[in-house]
PDB file of C-alpha atoms in Angstrom:
ATOM      1  CA  ASP A  30       0.000   0.000   0.000  1.00 65.00           C
ATOM      2  CA  ALA A  31       1.542   3.295  -1.147  1.00 74.00           C
ATOM      3  CA  GLY A  32      -0.192   5.390   1.473  1.00 92.00           C
ATOM      4  CA  VAL A  33      -1.172   8.978   0.754  1.00 95.00           C
ATOM      5  CA  THR A  34       0.888  10.552  -2.019  1.00 96.00           C
ATOM      6  CA  GLN A  35       1.162  14.213  -3.005  1.00 97.00           C
ATOM      7  CA  SER A  36       2.695  16.015  -5.946  1.00 97.00           C
ATOM      8  CA  PRO A  37       4.729  18.013  -6.512  1.00 97.00           C
ATOM      9  CA  THR A  38       7.062  17.917  -3.515  1.00 96.00           C
ATOM     10  CA  HIS A  39       8.151  21.517  -3.886  1.00 96.00           C
ATOM     11  CA  LEU A  40       6.833  24.399  -5.930  1.00 96.00           C
ATOM     12  CA  ILE A  41       7.920  28.002  -6.461  1.00 98.00           C
ATOM     13  CA  LYS A  42       5.479  30.538  -7.856  1.00 97.00           C
ATOM     14  CA  THR A  43       5.251  34.310  -8.092  1.00 98.00           C
ATOM     15  CA  ARG A  44       2.518  36.545  -6.731  1.00 98.00           C
ATOM     16  CA  GLY A  45      -0.654  36.535  -8.814  1.00 97.00           C
ATOM     17  CA  GLN A  46      -0.035  33.126 -10.351  1.00 98.00           C
ATOM     18  CA  GLN A  47      -2.234  30.080  -9.968  1.00 98.00           C
ATOM     19  CA  VAL A  48      -1.182  26.682  -8.611  1.00 98.00           C
ATOM     20  CA  THR A  49      -2.617  23.154  -8.574  1.00 98.00           C
ATOM     21  CA  LEU A  50      -1.591  20.574  -5.999  1.00 98.00           C
ATOM     22  CA  ARG A  51      -2.484  16.904  -6.254  1.00 98.00           C
ATOM     23  CA  CYS A  52      -3.261  14.149  -3.791  1.00 98.00           C
ATOM     24  CA  SER A  53      -3.847  10.423  -4.159  1.00 97.00           C
ATOM     25  CA  PRO A  54      -5.532   8.845  -1.140  1.00 96.00           C
ATOM     26  CA  LYS A  55      -4.629   5.661   0.623  1.00 95.00           C
ATOM     27  CA  SER A  56      -6.241   2.585  -0.908  1.00 93.00           C
ATOM     28  CA  GLY A  57      -9.781   2.109   0.386  1.00 90.00           C
ATOM     29  CA  HIS A  58     -10.186   5.724   1.487  1.00 93.00           C
ATOM     30  CA  ASP A  59     -12.949   7.825  -0.055  1.00 93.00           C
ATOM     31  CA  THR A  60     -12.525  11.101   1.833  1.00 93.00           C
ATOM     32  CA  VAL A  61      -9.799  13.693   1.264  1.00 95.00           C
ATOM     33  CA  SER A  62      -9.028  16.703   3.446  1.00 95.00           C
ATOM     34  CA  TRP A  63      -6.606  19.537   2.769  1.00 97.00           C
ATOM     35  CA  TYR A  64      -4.668  21.513   5.374  1.00 97.00           C
ATOM     36  CA  GLN A  65      -2.331  24.504   5.218  1.00 97.00           C
ATOM     37  CA  GLN A  66       0.595  24.643   7.610  1.00 96.00           C
ATOM     38  CA  ALA A  67       2.495  27.904   7.923  1.00 94.00           C
ATOM     39  CA  LEU A  68       5.989  27.820   9.388  1.00 91.00           C
ATOM     40  CA  GLY A  69       5.911  27.212  13.134  1.00 89.00           C
ATOM     41  CA  GLN A  70       2.152  26.683  13.220  1.00 92.00           C
ATOM     42  CA  GLY A  71      -0.172  23.721  13.395  1.00 94.00           C
ATOM     43  CA  PRO A  72      -2.050  22.676  10.256  1.00 95.00           C
ATOM     44  CA  GLN A  73      -5.210  24.650   9.470  1.00 96.00           C
ATOM     45  CA  PHE A  74      -8.175  22.925   7.827  1.00 95.00           C
ATOM     46  CA  ILE A  75      -8.972  24.177   4.308  1.00 97.00           C
ATOM     47  CA  PHE A  76     -11.735  21.824   3.144  1.00 95.00           C
ATOM     48  CA  GLN A  77     -12.811  18.215   2.831  1.00 94.00           C
ATOM     49  CA  TYR A  78     -14.126  16.295  -0.171  1.00 95.00           C
ATOM     50  CA  TYR A  79     -16.389  13.266  -0.130  1.00 93.00           C
ATOM     51  CA  GLU A  80     -18.285  11.774  -3.075  1.00 91.00           C
ATOM     52  CA  GLU A  81     -16.776  14.447  -5.324  1.00 93.00           C
ATOM     53  CA  GLU A  82     -18.335  17.273  -3.331  1.00 94.00           C
ATOM     54  CA  GLU A  83     -16.949  19.764  -0.831  1.00 93.00           C
ATOM     55  CA  ARG A  84     -18.414  18.681   2.472  1.00 90.00           C
ATOM     56  CA  GLN A  85     -16.941  21.230   4.851  1.00 90.00           C
ATOM     57  CA  ARG A  86     -14.772  24.308   4.516  1.00 93.00           C
ATOM     58  CA  GLY A  87     -12.484  26.124   6.889  1.00 92.00           C
ATOM     59  CA  ASN A  88     -11.863  29.859   7.081  1.00 93.00           C
ATOM     60  CA  PHE A  89     -10.161  30.266   3.697  1.00 97.00           C
ATOM     61  CA  PRO A  90     -11.094  32.645   0.852  1.00 97.00           C
ATOM     62  CA  ASP A  91     -12.657  31.565  -2.420  1.00 96.00           C
ATOM     63  CA  ARG A  92      -9.234  31.739  -4.052  1.00 97.00           C
ATOM     64  CA  PHE A  93      -8.832  28.251  -2.586  1.00 98.00           C
ATOM     65  CA  SER A  94     -10.850  25.670  -4.462  1.00 97.00           C
ATOM     66  CA  GLY A  95     -10.714  21.961  -4.935  1.00 97.00           C
ATOM     67  CA  HIS A  96     -11.946  18.958  -6.776  1.00 97.00           C
ATOM     68  CA  GLN A  97     -12.329  15.258  -6.148  1.00 97.00           C
ATOM     69  CA  PHE A  98     -12.316  12.752  -8.976  1.00 96.00           C
ATOM     70  CA  PRO A  99     -14.262   9.472  -9.256  1.00 96.00           C
ATOM     71  CA  ASN A 100     -11.131   7.552  -8.208  1.00 94.00           C
ATOM     72  CA  TYR A 101     -11.120   9.663  -4.992  1.00 96.00           C
ATOM     73  CA  SER A 102      -7.940  11.559  -5.865  1.00 97.00           C
ATOM     74  CA  SER A 103      -8.112  15.277  -5.294  1.00 98.00           C
ATOM     75  CA  GLU A 104      -6.704  18.619  -6.404  1.00 98.00           C
ATOM     76  CA  LEU A 105      -6.253  21.856  -4.511  1.00 98.00           C
ATOM     77  CA  ASN A 106      -6.211  25.019  -6.615  1.00 98.00           C
ATOM     78  CA  VAL A 107      -5.106  28.403  -5.384  1.00 98.00           C
ATOM     79  CA  ASN A 108      -5.648  31.476  -7.584  1.00 97.00           C
ATOM     80  CA  ALA A 109      -4.064  34.924  -7.387  1.00 98.00           C
ATOM     81  CA  LEU A 110      -1.275  33.747  -5.107  1.00 98.00           C
ATOM     82  CA  LEU A 111      -0.177  35.969  -2.248  1.00 98.00           C
ATOM     83  CA  LEU A 112       3.091  35.917  -0.338  1.00 97.00           C
ATOM     84  CA  GLY A 113       1.112  34.668   2.675  1.00 97.00           C
ATOM     85  CA  ASP A 114       0.094  31.537   0.795  1.00 98.00           C
ATOM     86  CA  SER A 115       3.632  30.218   1.220  1.00 97.00           C
ATOM     87  CA  ALA A 116       3.232  27.111   3.385  1.00 97.00           C
ATOM     88  CA  LEU A 117       3.304  23.340   3.536  1.00 96.00           C
ATOM     89  CA  TYR A 118       0.072  21.964   2.089  1.00 97.00           C
ATOM     90  CA  LEU A 119      -0.963  18.643   3.560  1.00 97.00           C
ATOM     91  CA  CYS A 120      -3.470  16.161   2.225  1.00 96.00           C
ATOM     92  CA  ALA A 121      -5.133  13.602   4.471  1.00 95.00           C
ATOM     93  CA  SER A 122      -7.309  10.685   3.448  1.00 94.00           C
ATOM     94  CA  SER A 123      -9.683   8.572   5.482  1.00 89.00           C
ATOM     95  CA  PRO A 124     -12.525   6.157   5.153  1.00 86.00           C
ATOM     96  CA  GLN A 125     -15.755   8.009   5.888  1.00 77.00           C
ATOM     97  CA  GLY A 126     -15.642   9.151   9.513  1.00 70.00           C
ATOM     98  CA  GLY A 127     -12.417   7.285  10.161  1.00 77.00           C
ATOM     99  CA  GLU A 128      -8.868   8.109  11.152  1.00 81.00           C
ATOM    100  CA  GLN A 129      -7.043  10.496   8.831  1.00 86.00           C
ATOM    101  CA  PHE A 130      -3.693   9.546   7.314  1.00 90.00           C
ATOM    102  CA  PHE A 131      -1.464  12.340   6.076  1.00 93.00           C
ATOM    103  CA  GLY A 132       0.721  12.607   3.013  1.00 94.00           C
ATOM    104  CA  PRO A 133       4.239  14.091   2.932  1.00 94.00           C
ATOM    105  CA  GLY A 134       3.003  17.508   1.860  1.00 96.00           C
ATOM    106  CA  THR A 135       3.786  20.005  -0.889  1.00 97.00           C
ATOM    107  CA  ARG A 136       6.016  22.941   0.023  1.00 96.00           C
ATOM    108  CA  LEU A 137       4.754  26.053  -1.809  1.00 97.00           C
ATOM    109  CA  THR A 138       6.916  29.152  -1.935  1.00 97.00           C
ATOM    110  CA  VAL A 139       5.423  32.362  -3.333  1.00 98.00           C
ATOM    111  CA  LEU A 140       7.939  35.043  -4.354  1.00 96.00           C
TER     112      LEU A 140
ATOM    113  CA  LYS B  24     -15.398  26.905  19.055  1.00 86.00           C
ATOM    114  CA  GLN B  25     -12.787  24.246  19.753  1.00 90.00           C
ATOM    115  CA  GLU B  26      -9.308  25.513  20.598  1.00 93.00           C
ATOM    116  CA  VAL B  27      -6.271  23.319  21.184  1.00 96.00           C
ATOM    117  CA  THR B  28      -3.216  24.430  23.140  1.00 96.00           C
ATOM    118  CA  GLN B  29       0.094  22.665  23.608  1.00 97.00           C
ATOM    119  CA  ILE B  30       2.550  23.377  26.402  1.00 92.00           C
ATOM    120  CA  PRO B  31       5.486  23.738  26.374  1.00 92.00           C
ATOM    121  CA  ALA B  32       6.171  25.202  22.935  1.00 94.00           C
ATOM    122  CA  ALA B  33       9.729  23.871  23.053  1.00 95.00           C
ATOM    123  CA  LEU B  34      11.592  21.396  25.215  1.00 95.00           C
ATOM    124  CA  SER B  35      15.217  20.321  25.390  1.00 96.00           C
ATOM    125  CA  VAL B  36      16.189  17.289  27.477  1.00 96.00           C
ATOM    126  CA  PRO B  37      19.206  15.001  27.866  1.00 97.00           C
ATOM    127  CA  GLU B  38      18.999  11.540  26.402  1.00 97.00           C
ATOM    128  CA  GLY B  39      17.381   8.940  28.640  1.00 97.00           C
ATOM    129  CA  GLU B  40      14.919  11.244  30.374  1.00 96.00           C
ATOM    130  CA  ASN B  41      11.242  10.456  30.630  1.00 97.00           C
ATOM    131  CA  LEU B  42       9.112  13.382  29.504  1.00 95.00           C
ATOM    132  CA  VAL B  43       5.524  14.548  29.261  1.00 96.00           C
ATOM    133  CA  LEU B  44       3.977  16.707  26.566  1.00 97.00           C
ATOM    134  CA  ASN B  45       0.680  18.405  27.287  1.00 97.00           C
ATOM    135  CA  CYS B  46      -2.350  19.145  25.124  1.00 97.00           C
ATOM    136  CA  SER B  47      -5.476  20.930  26.286  1.00 97.00           C
ATOM    137  CA  PHE B  48      -8.758  21.547  24.466  1.00 97.00           C
ATOM    138  CA  THR B  49     -11.706  23.777  25.285  1.00 95.00           C
ATOM    139  CA  ASP B  50     -14.682  21.641  24.222  1.00 91.00           C
ATOM    140  CA  SER B  51     -14.879  18.203  25.859  1.00 90.00           C
ATOM    141  CA  ALA B  52     -17.344  16.872  23.275  1.00 90.00           C
ATOM    142  CA  ILE B  53     -14.690  15.200  21.141  1.00 90.00           C
ATOM    143  CA  TYR B  54     -14.819  12.179  18.867  1.00 89.00           C
ATOM    144  CA  ASN B  55     -11.152  11.290  19.210  1.00 90.00           C
ATOM    145  CA  LEU B  56      -7.717  12.801  19.805  1.00 94.00           C
ATOM    146  CA  GLN B  57      -4.596  11.977  17.864  1.00 94.00           C
ATOM    147  CA  TRP B  58      -0.904  12.613  18.491  1.00 96.00           C
ATOM    148  CA  PHE B  59       1.395  13.156  15.521  1.00 96.00           C
ATOM    149  CA  ARG B  60       5.114  13.533  14.998  1.00 96.00           C
ATOM    150  CA  GLN B  61       6.504  15.911  12.390  1.00 95.00           C
ATOM    151  CA  ASP B  62      10.132  16.090  11.303  1.00 94.00           C
ATOM    152  CA  PRO B  63      11.324  19.424   9.843  1.00 89.00           C
ATOM    153  CA  GLY B  64       9.716  20.141   6.468  1.00 84.00           C
ATOM    154  CA  LYS B  65       7.977  16.773   6.413  1.00 87.00           C
ATOM    155  CA  GLY B  66       4.425  15.455   6.683  1.00 90.00           C
ATOM    156  CA  LEU B  67       2.709  14.103   9.769  1.00 93.00           C
ATOM    157  CA  THR B  68       3.284  10.644  11.184  1.00 92.00           C
ATOM    158  CA  SER B  69       0.488   9.310  13.363  1.00 91.00           C
ATOM    159  CA  LEU B  70       1.692   8.115  16.762  1.00 95.00           C
ATOM    160  CA  LEU B  71      -1.395   7.322  18.787  1.00 94.00           C
ATOM    161  CA  LEU B  72      -5.160   7.692  18.349  1.00 92.00           C
ATOM    162  CA  ILE B  73      -7.396   7.758  21.422  1.00 93.00           C
ATOM    163  CA  GLN B  74     -11.129   7.339  20.945  1.00 91.00           C
ATOM    164  CA  SER B  75     -13.391   9.399  23.205  1.00 91.00           C
ATOM    165  CA  SER B  76     -14.375   6.254  25.133  1.00 92.00           C
ATOM    166  CA  GLN B  77     -10.754   5.370  25.908  1.00 94.00           C
ATOM    167  CA  ARG B  78      -8.504   6.640  28.695  1.00 95.00           C
ATOM    168  CA  GLU B  79      -5.127   5.797  27.206  1.00 95.00           C
ATOM    169  CA  GLN B  80      -3.218   4.174  24.388  1.00 96.00           C
ATOM    170  CA  THR B  81       0.295   2.750  24.348  1.00 97.00           C
ATOM    171  CA  SER B  82       2.782   2.060  21.595  1.00 95.00           C
ATOM    172  CA  GLY B  83       6.299   1.063  22.522  1.00 97.00           C
ATOM    173  CA  ARG B  84       7.870   3.865  24.576  1.00 97.00           C
ATOM    174  CA  LEU B  85       4.871   6.129  24.007  1.00 97.00           C
ATOM    175  CA  ASN B  86       1.790   6.406  26.172  1.00 98.00           C
ATOM    176  CA  ALA B  87      -1.031   8.858  25.589  1.00 97.00           C
ATOM    177  CA  SER B  88      -3.780   9.565  28.084  1.00 97.00           C
ATOM    178  CA  LEU B  89      -7.078  11.356  27.665  1.00 97.00           C
ATOM    179  CA  ASP B  90      -9.208  13.118  30.280  1.00 96.00           C
ATOM    180  CA  LYS B  91     -12.198  14.577  28.488  1.00 93.00           C
ATOM    181  CA  SER B  92     -13.757  16.098  31.578  1.00 92.00           C
ATOM    182  CA  SER B  93     -10.725  18.292  32.177  1.00 95.00           C
ATOM    183  CA  GLY B  94     -10.014  18.812  28.484  1.00 96.00           C
ATOM    184  CA  ARG B  95      -6.514  17.392  28.656  1.00 97.00           C
ATOM    185  CA  SER B  96      -4.294  14.819  27.017  1.00 97.00           C
ATOM    186  CA  THR B  97      -0.687  13.949  27.766  1.00 97.00           C
ATOM    187  CA  LEU B  98       1.920  12.164  25.686  1.00 97.00           C
ATOM    188  CA  TYR B  99       4.483  10.354  27.799  1.00 97.00           C
ATOM    189  CA  ILE B 100       7.797   9.409  26.170  1.00 97.00           C
ATOM    190  CA  ALA B 101       9.933   6.977  28.124  1.00 97.00           C
ATOM    191  CA  ALA B 102      13.710   6.828  27.929  1.00 97.00           C
ATOM    192  CA  SER B 103      14.008   9.562  25.305  1.00 97.00           C
ATOM    193  CA  GLN B 104      16.503   9.181  22.444  1.00 97.00           C
ATOM    194  CA  PRO B 105      18.045  11.714  20.026  1.00 97.00           C
ATOM    195  CA  GLY B 106      15.894  10.154  17.279  1.00 96.00           C
ATOM    196  CA  ASP B 107      12.819  11.364  19.151  1.00 97.00           C
ATOM    197  CA  SER B 108      13.749  14.955  18.295  1.00 97.00           C
ATOM    198  CA  ALA B 109      10.844  16.384  16.280  1.00 97.00           C
ATOM    199  CA  THR B 110       7.717  18.490  16.655  1.00 97.00           C
ATOM    200  CA  TYR B 111       4.818  16.733  18.353  1.00 98.00           C
ATOM    201  CA  LEU B 112       1.293  17.832  17.444  1.00 97.00           C
ATOM    202  CA  CYS B 113      -2.002  16.906  19.003  1.00 97.00           C
ATOM    203  CA  ALA B 114      -5.218  17.134  17.026  1.00 95.00           C
ATOM    204  CA  VAL B 115      -8.817  16.937  18.181  1.00 94.00           C
ATOM    205  CA  HIS B 116     -11.639  15.538  16.089  1.00 89.00           C
ATOM    206  CA  SER B 117     -14.876  16.986  17.387  1.00 81.00           C
ATOM    207  CA  GLY B 118     -17.317  15.029  15.273  1.00 71.00           C
ATOM    208  CA  THR B 119     -17.234  17.521  12.448  1.00 72.00           C
ATOM    209  CA  TYR B 120     -15.127  16.513   9.519  1.00 75.00           C
ATOM    210  CA  LYS B 121     -11.893  18.241  10.421  1.00 84.00           C
ATOM    211  CA  TYR B 122      -9.087  17.998  12.920  1.00 90.00           C
ATOM    212  CA  ILE B 123      -8.226  21.021  15.051  1.00 94.00           C
ATOM    213  CA  PHE B 124      -4.495  21.095  15.707  1.00 96.00           C
ATOM    214  CA  GLY B 125      -2.397  22.623  18.422  1.00 95.00           C
ATOM    215  CA  THR B 126       0.733  24.582  17.508  1.00 93.00           C
ATOM    216  CA  GLY B 127       2.992  21.750  18.622  1.00 96.00           C
ATOM    217  CA  THR B 128       5.867  21.119  21.009  1.00 97.00           C
ATOM    218  CA  ARG B 129       9.372  21.183  19.498  1.00 97.00           C
ATOM    219  CA  LEU B 130      11.387  18.501  21.252  1.00 97.00           C
ATOM    220  CA  LYS B 131      15.160  18.238  21.185  1.00 97.00           C
ATOM    221  CA  VAL B 132      16.827  15.272  22.860  1.00 97.00           C
ATOM    222  CA  LEU B 133      20.519  15.854  23.471  1.00 96.00           C
ATOM    223  CA  ALA B 134      22.988  12.982  23.142  1.00 94.00           C
TER     224      ALA B 134
END
Protein backbone atom coordinates (compact mmCIF):
# COMPACT_ATOMS: atom_id res chain seq x y z
CA ASP A 1 0.00 0.00 0.00
CA ALA A 2 1.54 3.29 -1.15
CA GLY A 3 -0.19 5.39 1.47
CA VAL A 4 -1.17 8.98 0.75
CA THR A 5 0.89 10.55 -2.02
CA GLN A 6 1.16 14.21 -3.00
CA SER A 7 2.69 16.02 -5.95
CA PRO A 8 4.73 18.01 -6.51
CA THR A 9 7.06 17.92 -3.52
CA HIS A 10 8.15 21.52 -3.89
CA LEU A 11 6.83 24.40 -5.93
CA ILE A 12 7.92 28.00 -6.46
CA LYS A 13 5.48 30.54 -7.86
CA THR A 14 5.25 34.31 -8.09
CA ARG A 15 2.52 36.54 -6.73
CA GLY A 16 -0.65 36.54 -8.81
CA GLN A 17 -0.04 33.13 -10.35
CA GLN A 18 -2.23 30.08 -9.97
CA VAL A 19 -1.18 26.68 -8.61
CA THR A 20 -2.62 23.15 -8.57
CA LEU A 21 -1.59 20.57 -6.00
CA ARG A 22 -2.48 16.90 -6.25
CA CYS A 23 -3.26 14.15 -3.79
CA SER A 24 -3.85 10.42 -4.16
CA PRO A 25 -5.53 8.84 -1.14
CA LYS A 26 -4.63 5.66 0.62
CA SER A 27 -6.24 2.58 -0.91
CA GLY A 28 -9.78 2.11 0.39
CA HIS A 29 -10.19 5.72 1.49
CA ASP A 30 -12.95 7.82 -0.06
CA THR A 31 -12.52 11.10 1.83
CA VAL A 32 -9.80 13.69 1.26
CA SER A 33 -9.03 16.70 3.45
CA TRP A 34 -6.61 19.54 2.77
CA TYR A 35 -4.67 21.51 5.37
CA GLN A 36 -2.33 24.50 5.22
CA GLN A 37 0.60 24.64 7.61
CA ALA A 38 2.50 27.90 7.92
CA LEU A 39 5.99 27.82 9.39
CA GLY A 40 5.91 27.21 13.13
CA GLN A 41 2.15 26.68 13.22
CA GLY A 42 -0.17 23.72 13.40
CA PRO A 43 -2.05 22.68 10.26
CA GLN A 44 -5.21 24.65 9.47
CA PHE A 45 -8.18 22.93 7.83
CA ILE A 46 -8.97 24.18 4.31
CA PHE A 47 -11.74 21.82 3.14
CA GLN A 48 -12.81 18.21 2.83
CA TYR A 49 -14.13 16.30 -0.17
CA TYR A 50 -16.39 13.27 -0.13
CA GLU A 51 -18.28 11.77 -3.07
CA GLU A 52 -16.78 14.45 -5.32
CA GLU A 53 -18.34 17.27 -3.33
CA GLU A 54 -16.95 19.76 -0.83
CA ARG A 55 -18.41 18.68 2.47
CA GLN A 56 -16.94 21.23 4.85
CA ARG A 57 -14.77 24.31 4.52
CA GLY A 58 -12.48 26.12 6.89
CA ASN A 59 -11.86 29.86 7.08
CA PHE A 60 -10.16 30.27 3.70
CA PRO A 61 -11.09 32.65 0.85
CA ASP A 62 -12.66 31.56 -2.42
CA ARG A 63 -9.23 31.74 -4.05
CA PHE A 64 -8.83 28.25 -2.59
CA SER A 65 -10.85 25.67 -4.46
CA GLY A 66 -10.71 21.96 -4.93
CA HIS A 67 -11.95 18.96 -6.78
CA GLN A 68 -12.33 15.26 -6.15
CA PHE A 69 -12.32 12.75 -8.98
CA PRO A 70 -14.26 9.47 -9.26
CA ASN A 71 -11.13 7.55 -8.21
CA TYR A 72 -11.12 9.66 -4.99
CA SER A 73 -7.94 11.56 -5.86
CA SER A 74 -8.11 15.28 -5.29
CA GLU A 75 -6.70 18.62 -6.40
CA LEU A 76 -6.25 21.86 -4.51
CA ASN A 77 -6.21 25.02 -6.61
CA VAL A 78 -5.11 28.40 -5.38
CA ASN A 79 -5.65 31.48 -7.58
CA ALA A 80 -4.06 34.92 -7.39
CA LEU A 81 -1.27 33.75 -5.11
CA LEU A 82 -0.18 35.97 -2.25
CA LEU A 83 3.09 35.92 -0.34
CA GLY A 84 1.11 34.67 2.67
CA ASP A 85 0.09 31.54 0.79
CA SER A 86 3.63 30.22 1.22
CA ALA A 87 3.23 27.11 3.38
CA LEU A 88 3.30 23.34 3.54
CA TYR A 89 0.07 21.96 2.09
CA LEU A 90 -0.96 18.64 3.56
CA CYS A 91 -3.47 16.16 2.22
CA ALA A 92 -5.13 13.60 4.47
CA SER A 93 -7.31 10.69 3.45
CA SER A 94 -9.68 8.57 5.48
CA PRO A 95 -12.53 6.16 5.15
CA GLN A 96 -15.76 8.01 5.89
CA GLY A 97 -15.64 9.15 9.51
CA GLY A 98 -12.42 7.29 10.16
CA GLU A 99 -8.87 8.11 11.15
CA GLN A 100 -7.04 10.50 8.83
CA PHE A 101 -3.69 9.55 7.31
CA PHE A 102 -1.46 12.34 6.08
CA GLY A 103 0.72 12.61 3.01
CA PRO A 104 4.24 14.09 2.93
CA GLY A 105 3.00 17.51 1.86
CA THR A 106 3.79 20.01 -0.89
CA ARG A 107 6.02 22.94 0.02
CA LEU A 108 4.75 26.05 -1.81
CA THR A 109 6.92 29.15 -1.94
CA VAL A 110 5.42 32.36 -3.33
CA LEU A 111 7.94 35.04 -4.35
CA LYS B 1 -15.40 26.90 19.05
CA GLN B 2 -12.79 24.25 19.75
CA GLU B 3 -9.31 25.51 20.60
CA VAL B 4 -6.27 23.32 21.18
CA THR B 5 -3.22 24.43 23.14
CA GLN B 6 0.09 22.67 23.61
CA ILE B 7 2.55 23.38 26.40
CA PRO B 8 5.49 23.74 26.37
CA ALA B 9 6.17 25.20 22.94
CA ALA B 10 9.73 23.87 23.05
CA LEU B 11 11.59 21.40 25.21
CA SER B 12 15.22 20.32 25.39
CA VAL B 13 16.19 17.29 27.48
CA PRO B 14 19.21 15.00 27.87
CA GLU B 15 19.00 11.54 26.40
CA GLY B 16 17.38 8.94 28.64
CA GLU B 17 14.92 11.24 30.37
CA ASN B 18 11.24 10.46 30.63
CA LEU B 19 9.11 13.38 29.50
CA VAL B 20 5.52 14.55 29.26
CA LEU B 21 3.98 16.71 26.57
CA ASN B 22 0.68 18.41 27.29
CA CYS B 23 -2.35 19.15 25.12
CA SER B 24 -5.48 20.93 26.29
CA PHE B 25 -8.76 21.55 24.47
CA THR B 26 -11.71 23.78 25.29
CA ASP B 27 -14.68 21.64 24.22
CA SER B 28 -14.88 18.20 25.86
CA ALA B 29 -17.34 16.87 23.27
CA ILE B 30 -14.69 15.20 21.14
CA TYR B 31 -14.82 12.18 18.87
CA ASN B 32 -11.15 11.29 19.21
CA LEU B 33 -7.72 12.80 19.80
CA GLN B 34 -4.60 11.98 17.86
CA TRP B 35 -0.90 12.61 18.49
CA PHE B 36 1.39 13.16 15.52
CA ARG B 37 5.11 13.53 15.00
CA GLN B 38 6.50 15.91 12.39
CA ASP B 39 10.13 16.09 11.30
CA PRO B 40 11.32 19.42 9.84
CA GLY B 41 9.72 20.14 6.47
CA LYS B 42 7.98 16.77 6.41
CA GLY B 43 4.42 15.46 6.68
CA LEU B 44 2.71 14.10 9.77
CA THR B 45 3.28 10.64 11.18
CA SER B 46 0.49 9.31 13.36
CA LEU B 47 1.69 8.11 16.76
CA LEU B 48 -1.40 7.32 18.79
CA LEU B 49 -5.16 7.69 18.35
CA ILE B 50 -7.40 7.76 21.42
CA GLN B 51 -11.13 7.34 20.94
CA SER B 52 -13.39 9.40 23.20
CA SER B 53 -14.37 6.25 25.13
CA GLN B 54 -10.75 5.37 25.91
CA ARG B 55 -8.50 6.64 28.69
CA GLU B 56 -5.13 5.80 27.21
CA GLN B 57 -3.22 4.17 24.39
CA THR B 58 0.30 2.75 24.35
CA SER B 59 2.78 2.06 21.60
CA GLY B 60 6.30 1.06 22.52
CA ARG B 61 7.87 3.87 24.58
CA LEU B 62 4.87 6.13 24.01
CA ASN B 63 1.79 6.41 26.17
CA ALA B 64 -1.03 8.86 25.59
CA SER B 65 -3.78 9.57 28.08
CA LEU B 66 -7.08 11.36 27.67
CA ASP B 67 -9.21 13.12 30.28
CA LYS B 68 -12.20 14.58 28.49
CA SER B 69 -13.76 16.10 31.58
CA SER B 70 -10.73 18.29 32.18
CA GLY B 71 -10.01 18.81 28.48
CA ARG B 72 -6.51 17.39 28.66
CA SER B 73 -4.29 14.82 27.02
CA THR B 74 -0.69 13.95 27.77
CA LEU B 75 1.92 12.16 25.69
CA TYR B 76 4.48 10.35 27.80
CA ILE B 77 7.80 9.41 26.17
CA ALA B 78 9.93 6.98 28.12
CA ALA B 79 13.71 6.83 27.93
CA SER B 80 14.01 9.56 25.30
CA GLN B 81 16.50 9.18 22.44
CA PRO B 82 18.05 11.71 20.03
CA GLY B 83 15.89 10.15 17.28
CA ASP B 84 12.82 11.36 19.15
CA SER B 85 13.75 14.96 18.29
CA ALA B 86 10.84 16.38 16.28
CA THR B 87 7.72 18.49 16.66
CA TYR B 88 4.82 16.73 18.35
CA LEU B 89 1.29 17.83 17.44
CA CYS B 90 -2.00 16.91 19.00
CA ALA B 91 -5.22 17.13 17.03
CA VAL B 92 -8.82 16.94 18.18
CA HIS B 93 -11.64 15.54 16.09
CA SER B 94 -14.88 16.99 17.39
CA GLY B 95 -17.32 15.03 15.27
CA THR B 96 -17.23 17.52 12.45
CA TYR B 97 -15.13 16.51 9.52
CA LYS B 98 -11.89 18.24 10.42
CA TYR B 99 -9.09 18.00 12.92
CA ILE B 100 -8.23 21.02 15.05
CA PHE B 101 -4.49 21.10 15.71
CA GLY B 102 -2.40 22.62 18.42
CA THR B 103 0.73 24.58 17.51
CA GLY B 104 2.99 21.75 18.62
CA THR B 105 5.87 21.12 21.01
CA ARG B 106 9.37 21.18 19.50
CA LEU B 107 11.39 18.50 21.25
CA LYS B 108 15.16 18.24 21.18
CA VAL B 109 16.83 15.27 22.86
CA LEU B 110 20.52 15.85 23.47
CA ALA B 111 22.99 12.98 23.14
